[in-house]
Every structure is written in structure tokens, then in C-alpha cells.
mmCIF file with all atom_site columns, C-alpha atoms in Angstrom:
data_model
loop_
_atom_site.group_PDB
_atom_site.id
_atom_site.type_symbol
_atom_site.label_atom_id
_atom_site.label_alt_id
_atom_site.label_comp_id
_atom_site.label_asym_id
_atom_site.label_entity_id
_atom_site.label_seq_id
_atom_site.pdbx_PDB_ins_code
_atom_site.Cartn_x
_atom_site.Cartn_y
_atom_site.Cartn_z
_atom_site.occupancy
_atom_site.B_iso_or_equiv
_atom_site.pdbx_formal_charge
_atom_site.auth_seq_id
_atom_site.auth_comp_id
_atom_site.auth_asym_id
_atom_site.auth_atom_id
_atom_site.pdbx_PDB_model_num
ATOM 1   C CA . MET A 1 1   ? 15.630  -8.942  5.872   1.00 0.00 ? 1   MET A CA 1
ATOM 2   C CA . HIS A 1 2   ? 13.759  -10.163 8.890   1.00 0.00 ? 2   HIS A CA 1
ATOM 3   C CA . ALA A 1 3   ? 12.522  -13.723 8.446   1.00 0.00 ? 3   ALA A CA 1
ATOM 4   C CA . TYR A 1 4   ? 8.965   -12.883 9.432   1.00 0.00 ? 4   TYR A CA 1
ATOM 5   C CA . ALA A 1 5   ? 8.685   -10.229 6.694   1.00 0.00 ? 5   ALA A CA 1
ATOM 6   C CA . ALA A 1 6   ? 9.932   -12.675 4.080   1.00 0.00 ? 6   ALA A CA 1
ATOM 7   C CA . ASN A 1 7   ? 7.469   -15.267 5.291   1.00 0.00 ? 7   ASN A CA 1
ATOM 8   C CA . VAL A 1 8   ? 4.525   -12.878 5.047   1.00 0.00 ? 8   VAL A CA 1
ATOM 9   C CA . TYR A 1 9   ? 4.726   -12.452 1.279   1.00 0.00 ? 9   TYR A CA 1
ATOM 10  C CA . THR A 1 10  ? 5.790   -16.018 0.591   1.00 0.00 ? 10  THR A CA 1
ATOM 11  C CA . THR A 1 11  ? 2.743   -17.227 2.525   1.00 0.00 ? 11  THR A CA 1
ATOM 12  C CA . VAL A 1 12  ? 0.387   -14.636 1.027   1.00 0.00 ? 12  VAL A CA 1
ATOM 13  C CA . ILE A 1 13  ? 1.299   -15.609 -2.534  1.00 0.00 ? 13  ILE A CA 1
ATOM 14  C CA . GLU A 1 14  ? 0.948   -19.323 -1.722  1.00 0.00 ? 14  GLU A CA 1
ATOM 15  C CA . GLU A 1 15  ? -2.494  -18.776 -0.202  1.00 0.00 ? 15  GLU A CA 1
ATOM 16  C CA . LEU A 1 16  ? -3.731  -16.497 -2.984  1.00 0.00 ? 16  LEU A CA 1
ATOM 17  C CA . MET A 1 17  ? -2.832  -19.127 -5.562  1.00 0.00 ? 17  MET A CA 1
ATOM 18  C CA . LYS A 1 18  ? -5.112  -21.626 -3.794  1.00 0.00 ? 18  LYS A CA 1
ATOM 19  C CA . GLY A 1 19  ? -8.352  -19.986 -4.843  1.00 0.00 ? 19  GLY A CA 1
ATOM 20  C CA . LYS A 1 20  ? -9.741  -17.286 -7.143  1.00 0.00 ? 20  LYS A CA 1
ATOM 21  C CA . GLN A 1 21  ? -11.906 -15.910 -4.326  1.00 0.00 ? 21  GLN A CA 1
ATOM 22  C CA . ARG A 1 22  ? -8.853  -14.956 -2.252  1.00 0.00 ? 22  ARG A CA 1
ATOM 23  C CA . LYS A 1 23  ? -7.598  -11.352 -2.282  1.00 0.00 ? 23  LYS A CA 1
ATOM 24  C CA . PHE A 1 24  ? -4.931  -9.375  -0.470  1.00 0.00 ? 24  PHE A CA 1
ATOM 25  C CA . ILE A 1 25  ? -4.252  -5.656  -0.161  1.00 0.00 ? 25  ILE A CA 1
ATOM 26  C CA . ALA A 1 26  ? -0.682  -4.544  0.476   1.00 0.00 ? 26  ALA A CA 1
ATOM 27  C CA . VAL A 1 27  ? -0.207  -1.028  1.794   1.00 0.00 ? 27  VAL A CA 1
ATOM 28  C CA . GLU A 1 28  ? 3.437   -0.178  2.321   1.00 0.00 ? 28  GLU A CA 1
ATOM 29  C CA . GLN A 1 29  ? 5.673   -1.870  -0.176  1.00 0.00 ? 29  GLN A CA 1
ATOM 30  C CA . GLU A 1 30  ? 9.073   -1.551  1.504   1.00 0.00 ? 30  GLU A CA 1
ATOM 31  C CA . PHE A 1 31  ? 8.966   -5.113  2.842   1.00 0.00 ? 31  PHE A CA 1
ATOM 32  C CA . PHE A 1 32  ? 7.385   -6.345  -0.389  1.00 0.00 ? 32  PHE A CA 1
ATOM 33  C CA . ARG A 1 33  ? 10.236  -4.788  -2.342  1.00 0.00 ? 33  ARG A CA 1
ATOM 34  C CA . LEU A 1 34  ? 12.835  -6.463  -0.131  1.00 0.00 ? 34  LEU A CA 1
ATOM 35  C CA . TRP A 1 35  ? 11.023  -9.788  -0.544  1.00 0.00 ? 35  TRP A CA 1
ATOM 36  C CA . TRP A 1 36  ? 10.823  -9.253  -4.313  1.00 0.00 ? 36  TRP A CA 1
ATOM 37  C CA . ASP A 1 37  ? 14.519  -8.398  -4.643  1.00 0.00 ? 37  ASP A CA 1
ATOM 38  C CA . MET A 1 38  ? 16.006  -10.872 -2.153  1.00 0.00 ? 38  MET A CA 1
ATOM 39  C CA . VAL A 1 39  ? 13.631  -13.794 -1.586  1.00 0.00 ? 39  VAL A CA 1
ATOM 40  C CA . ALA A 1 40  ? 11.059  -14.264 -4.350  1.00 0.00 ? 40  ALA A CA 1
ATOM 41  C CA . THR A 1 41  ? 11.675  -17.025 -6.859  1.00 0.00 ? 41  THR A CA 1
ATOM 42  C CA . ASP A 1 42  ? 10.986  -16.609 -10.582 1.00 0.00 ? 42  ASP A CA 1
ATOM 43  C CA . THR A 1 43  ? 7.820   -18.668 -10.109 1.00 0.00 ? 43  THR A CA 1
ATOM 44  C CA . GLN A 1 44  ? 6.643   -16.423 -7.279  1.00 0.00 ? 44  GLN A CA 1
ATOM 45  C CA . LYS A 1 45  ? 7.350   -13.338 -9.394  1.00 0.00 ? 45  LYS A CA 1
ATOM 46  C CA . GLN A 1 46  ? 5.245   -14.763 -12.231 1.00 0.00 ? 46  GLN A CA 1
ATOM 47  C CA . GLN A 1 47  ? 2.484   -15.510 -9.730  1.00 0.00 ? 47  GLN A CA 1
ATOM 48  C CA . VAL A 1 48  ? 2.591   -11.923 -8.437  1.00 0.00 ? 48  VAL A CA 1
ATOM 49  C CA . HIS A 1 49  ? 2.178   -10.596 -11.985 1.00 0.00 ? 49  HIS A CA 1
ATOM 50  C CA . GLN A 1 50  ? -0.768  -12.953 -12.493 1.00 0.00 ? 50  GLN A CA 1
ATOM 51  C CA . LEU A 1 51  ? -2.405  -11.971 -9.196  1.00 0.00 ? 51  LEU A CA 1
ATOM 52  C CA . LEU A 1 52  ? -2.046  -8.268  -9.989  1.00 0.00 ? 52  LEU A CA 1
ATOM 53  C CA . GLN A 1 53  ? -3.582  -8.790  -13.440 1.00 0.00 ? 53  GLN A CA 1
ATOM 54  C CA . GLU A 1 54  ? -6.504  -10.672 -11.897 1.00 0.00 ? 54  GLU A CA 1
ATOM 55  C CA . GLY A 1 55  ? -7.030  -7.998  -9.236  1.00 0.00 ? 55  GLY A CA 1
ATOM 56  C CA . ARG A 1 56  ? -6.460  -10.464 -6.408  1.00 0.00 ? 56  ARG A CA 1
ATOM 57  C CA . LEU A 1 57  ? -3.341  -8.682  -5.195  1.00 0.00 ? 57  LEU A CA 1
ATOM 58  C CA . GLU A 1 58  ? -3.527  -4.914  -4.955  1.00 0.00 ? 58  GLU A CA 1
ATOM 59  C CA . PHE A 1 59  ? -1.233  -2.183  -3.710  1.00 0.00 ? 59  PHE A CA 1
ATOM 60  C CA . VAL A 1 60  ? -2.892  0.801   -2.071  1.00 0.00 ? 60  VAL A CA 1
ATOM 61  C CA . ILE A 1 61  ? -0.910  3.946   -1.347  1.00 0.00 ? 61  ILE A CA 1
ATOM 62  C CA . GLY A 1 62  ? 2.173   2.216   -2.798  1.00 0.00 ? 62  GLY A CA 1
ATOM 63  C CA . GLY A 1 63  ? 4.674   4.344   -0.920  1.00 0.00 ? 63  GLY A CA 1
ATOM 64  C CA . GLN A 1 64  ? 7.689   2.868   0.755   1.00 0.00 ? 64  GLN A CA 1
ATOM 65  C CA . VAL A 1 65  ? 5.828   3.280   4.051   1.00 0.00 ? 65  VAL A CA 1
ATOM 66  C CA . MET A 1 66  ? 2.654   4.824   5.448   1.00 0.00 ? 66  MET A CA 1
ATOM 67  C CA . HIS A 1 67  ? 4.205   8.095   6.563   1.00 0.00 ? 67  HIS A CA 1
ATOM 68  C CA . ASP A 1 68  ? 3.539   9.668   9.910   1.00 0.00 ? 68  ASP A CA 1
ATOM 69  C CA . GLU A 1 69  ? 1.422   12.788  9.480   1.00 0.00 ? 69  GLU A CA 1
ATOM 70  C CA . ALA A 1 70  ? 2.435   14.658  12.609  1.00 0.00 ? 70  ALA A CA 1
ATOM 71  C CA . VAL A 1 71  ? 6.190   15.071  12.309  1.00 0.00 ? 71  VAL A CA 1
ATOM 72  C CA . THR A 1 72  ? 7.318   14.415  8.738   1.00 0.00 ? 72  THR A CA 1
ATOM 73  C CA . LEU A 1 73  ? 8.248   17.029  6.184   1.00 0.00 ? 73  LEU A CA 1
ATOM 74  C CA . ILE A 1 74  ? 6.323   17.295  2.918   1.00 0.00 ? 74  ILE A CA 1
ATOM 75  C CA . ASP A 1 75  ? 9.545   16.683  0.963   1.00 0.00 ? 75  ASP A CA 1
ATOM 76  C CA . ASP A 1 76  ? 10.033  13.361  2.749   1.00 0.00 ? 76  ASP A CA 1
ATOM 77  C CA . GLN A 1 77  ? 6.393   12.392  2.213   1.00 0.00 ? 77  GLN A CA 1
ATOM 78  C CA . ILE A 1 78  ? 6.700   13.090  -1.511  1.00 0.00 ? 78  ILE A CA 1
ATOM 79  C CA . LEU A 1 79  ? 10.041  11.264  -1.768  1.00 0.00 ? 79  LEU A CA 1
ATOM 80  C CA . GLN A 1 80  ? 8.859   8.038   -0.149  1.00 0.00 ? 80  GLN A CA 1
ATOM 81  C CA . LEU A 1 81  ? 5.646   8.069   -2.215  1.00 0.00 ? 81  LEU A CA 1
ATOM 82  C CA . THR A 1 82  ? 7.566   8.755   -5.434  1.00 0.00 ? 82  THR A CA 1
ATOM 83  C CA . GLU A 1 83  ? 10.100  5.997   -4.740  1.00 0.00 ? 83  GLU A CA 1
ATOM 84  C CA . GLY A 1 84  ? 7.363   3.480   -4.030  1.00 0.00 ? 84  GLY A CA 1
ATOM 85  C CA . HIS A 1 85  ? 5.299   4.430   -7.067  1.00 0.00 ? 85  HIS A CA 1
ATOM 86  C CA . GLY A 1 86  ? 8.407   4.353   -9.245  1.00 0.00 ? 86  GLY A CA 1
ATOM 87  C CA . PHE A 1 87  ? 9.159   0.791   -8.177  1.00 0.00 ? 87  PHE A CA 1
ATOM 88  C CA . LEU A 1 88  ? 5.578   -0.347  -8.787  1.00 0.00 ? 88  LEU A CA 1
ATOM 89  C CA . TYR A 1 89  ? 5.387   1.333   -12.191 1.00 0.00 ? 89  TYR A CA 1
ATOM 90  C CA . GLU A 1 90  ? 8.789   0.105   -13.374 1.00 0.00 ? 90  GLU A CA 1
ATOM 91  C CA . THR A 1 91  ? 8.163   -3.434  -12.110 1.00 0.00 ? 91  THR A CA 1
ATOM 92  C CA . PHE A 1 92  ? 4.461   -3.916  -12.845 1.00 0.00 ? 92  PHE A CA 1
ATOM 93  C CA . GLY A 1 93  ? 3.402   -1.035  -15.092 1.00 0.00 ? 93  GLY A CA 1
ATOM 94  C CA . PHE A 1 94  ? 0.770   0.500   -12.824 1.00 0.00 ? 94  PHE A CA 1
ATOM 95  C CA . ARG A 1 95  ? 0.279   2.991   -10.051 1.00 0.00 ? 95  ARG A CA 1
ATOM 96  C CA . PRO A 1 96  ? -2.037  2.556   -7.052  1.00 0.00 ? 96  PRO A CA 1
ATOM 97  C CA . GLN A 1 97  ? -5.543  3.987   -7.356  1.00 0.00 ? 97  GLN A CA 1
ATOM 98  C CA . PHE A 1 98  ? -6.371  4.357   -3.669  1.00 0.00 ? 98  PHE A CA 1
ATOM 99  C CA . SER A 1 99  ? -4.697  5.833   -0.621  1.00 0.00 ? 99  SER A CA 1
ATOM 100 C CA . TRP A 1 100 ? -4.998  4.230   2.780   1.00 0.00 ? 100 TRP A CA 1
ATOM 101 C CA . HIS A 1 101 ? -3.962  5.821   6.055   1.00 0.00 ? 101 HIS A CA 1
ATOM 102 C CA . VAL A 1 102 ? -5.497  3.756   8.828   1.00 0.00 ? 102 VAL A CA 1
ATOM 103 C CA . ASP A 1 103 ? -2.814  3.979   11.482  1.00 0.00 ? 103 ASP A CA 1
ATOM 104 C CA . PRO A 1 104 ? -0.747  7.160   11.239  1.00 0.00 ? 104 PRO A CA 1
ATOM 105 C CA . PHE A 1 105 ? 0.051   9.192   14.310  1.00 0.00 ? 105 PHE A CA 1
ATOM 106 C CA . GLY A 1 106 ? -1.457  12.632  14.024  1.00 0.00 ? 106 GLY A CA 1
ATOM 107 C CA . ALA A 1 107 ? -3.426  14.035  11.147  1.00 0.00 ? 107 ALA A CA 1
ATOM 108 C CA . SER A 1 108 ? -2.808  16.919  8.818   1.00 0.00 ? 108 SER A CA 1
ATOM 109 C CA . ALA A 1 109 ? -4.409  18.621  5.850   1.00 0.00 ? 109 ALA A CA 1
ATOM 110 C CA . THR A 1 110 ? -1.209  17.964  3.928   1.00 0.00 ? 110 THR A CA 1
ATOM 111 C CA . THR A 1 111 ? -1.714  14.224  3.485   1.00 0.00 ? 111 THR A CA 1
ATOM 112 C CA . PRO A 1 112 ? -5.106  14.259  1.709   1.00 0.00 ? 112 PRO A CA 1
ATOM 113 C CA . THR A 1 113 ? -3.894  17.171  -0.412  1.00 0.00 ? 113 THR A CA 1
ATOM 114 C CA . LEU A 1 114 ? -0.748  15.258  -1.367  1.00 0.00 ? 114 LEU A CA 1
ATOM 115 C CA . PHE A 1 115 ? -2.771  12.152  -2.169  1.00 0.00 ? 115 PHE A CA 1
ATOM 116 C CA . ALA A 1 116 ? -5.217  14.139  -4.315  1.00 0.00 ? 116 ALA A CA 1
ATOM 117 C CA . LEU A 1 117 ? -2.281  15.605  -6.239  1.00 0.00 ? 117 LEU A CA 1
ATOM 118 C CA . ALA A 1 118 ? -0.861  12.072  -6.623  1.00 0.00 ? 118 ALA A CA 1
ATOM 119 C CA . GLY A 1 119 ? -4.060  11.127  -8.467  1.00 0.00 ? 119 GLY A CA 1
ATOM 120 C CA . PHE A 1 120 ? -5.646  8.715   -6.014  1.00 0.00 ? 120 PHE A CA 1
ATOM 121 C CA . ASN A 1 121 ? -9.337  8.019   -6.641  1.00 0.00 ? 121 ASN A CA 1
ATOM 122 C CA . ALA A 1 122 ? -10.224 7.661   -2.946  1.00 0.00 ? 122 ALA A CA 1
ATOM 123 C CA . HIS A 1 123 ? -8.623  8.088   0.469   1.00 0.00 ? 123 HIS A CA 1
ATOM 124 C CA . LEU A 1 124 ? -9.380  5.792   3.417   1.00 0.00 ? 124 LEU A CA 1
ATOM 125 C CA . ILE A 1 125 ? -8.713  6.932   6.976   1.00 0.00 ? 125 ILE A CA 1
ATOM 126 C CA . SER A 1 126 ? -9.433  5.415   10.359  1.00 0.00 ? 126 SER A CA 1
ATOM 127 C CA . ARG A 1 127 ? -7.561  7.083   13.222  1.00 0.00 ? 127 ARG A CA 1
ATOM 128 C CA . ILE A 1 128 ? -9.839  10.090  13.757  1.00 0.00 ? 128 ILE A CA 1
ATOM 129 C CA . ASP A 1 129 ? -11.992 11.455  16.559  1.00 0.00 ? 129 ASP A CA 1
ATOM 130 C CA . TYR A 1 130 ? -14.718 8.927   17.446  1.00 0.00 ? 130 TYR A CA 1
ATOM 131 C CA . ASP A 1 131 ? -17.538 11.493  17.235  1.00 0.00 ? 131 ASP A CA 1
ATOM 132 C CA . LEU A 1 132 ? -16.347 12.719  13.846  1.00 0.00 ? 132 LEU A CA 1
ATOM 133 C CA . LYS A 1 133 ? -16.034 9.143   12.597  1.00 0.00 ? 133 LYS A CA 1
ATOM 134 C CA . ALA A 1 134 ? -19.564 8.290   13.788  1.00 0.00 ? 134 ALA A CA 1
ATOM 135 C CA . ASP A 1 135 ? -20.924 11.429  12.116  1.00 0.00 ? 135 ASP A CA 1
ATOM 136 C CA . MET A 1 136 ? -19.143 10.620  8.851   1.00 0.00 ? 136 MET A CA 1
ATOM 137 C CA . GLN A 1 137 ? -20.509 7.054   8.891   1.00 0.00 ? 137 GLN A CA 1
ATOM 138 C CA . LYS A 1 138 ? -24.017 8.309   9.604   1.00 0.00 ? 138 LYS A CA 1
ATOM 139 C CA . ASN A 1 139 ? -24.008 10.994  6.894   1.00 0.00 ? 139 ASN A CA 1
ATOM 140 C CA . LYS A 1 140 ? -21.848 9.267   4.261   1.00 0.00 ? 140 LYS A CA 1
#
């Protein structure tokens, strides 16, 4: 595992434990899972459980990665989402409530449909046409 990825979660957990007002949202959990399996101490694992219970650490999407929308197959999208959700449910007993796709390349109707079928309560996007984004912000 790359050192910088290990340091991200070690540092995040340390900083979250310093104050109840601190929160962190994790999107893809592939690097988190590697940190959890290979780096995290028992104390850090207990802290993660505590932070999740308190709502100060949250996983959105919860897939292994934030899949690319332009060139991936639906089977691969479902597989990576299922694997990620399986890990989160088996390890922590929950599934993510929100989807988050702020930096995919391309856009498709498949992704929001897949996320609706996965039971997400809301879907956040960012990489869209500027005029469409401005119109959506104006007309909420």
C-alpha cells in the first residue's frame, strides 16, 4: 500500500478524535479497506467504530471506487458497488445512504438509475454542463 494512502486515514482518525465538531466523508473505500486490513491498529479500529456511531465519519457511495461513467460496463459498476457495500455491512453493519459522483469522466443515465436501485436517499453530482448546473442551482 502506498505510504501516502496509509497516512491519510491514520491522520484523519487522529484529527477526528481531537474534537466532536470534526467530521470527514470518505467516498471510495478501496484505500480505506487496505488501511483497515494492513495498517490500522486495534485502537484505531475501535475509534473508527466510535466515529461512525457518532456520525463524524461517514461513507458515501461506499463502492470500491467512484466508477467512470463513460466507459465501464454495468456489470462492473454493480460488482464494485456490491463489493464495497458488502465490506461496509460486514465490518460495520451499515450501508451508505448517499451517492456522490463529483469527478467521473462522462455521464450516463445508468449511474443515477443504479444508485436509485441501490437504495441511496440522494445523489450528488458536480461535473456537468455549467449552464445546466447554474439552472439547477437557481431552480432547486
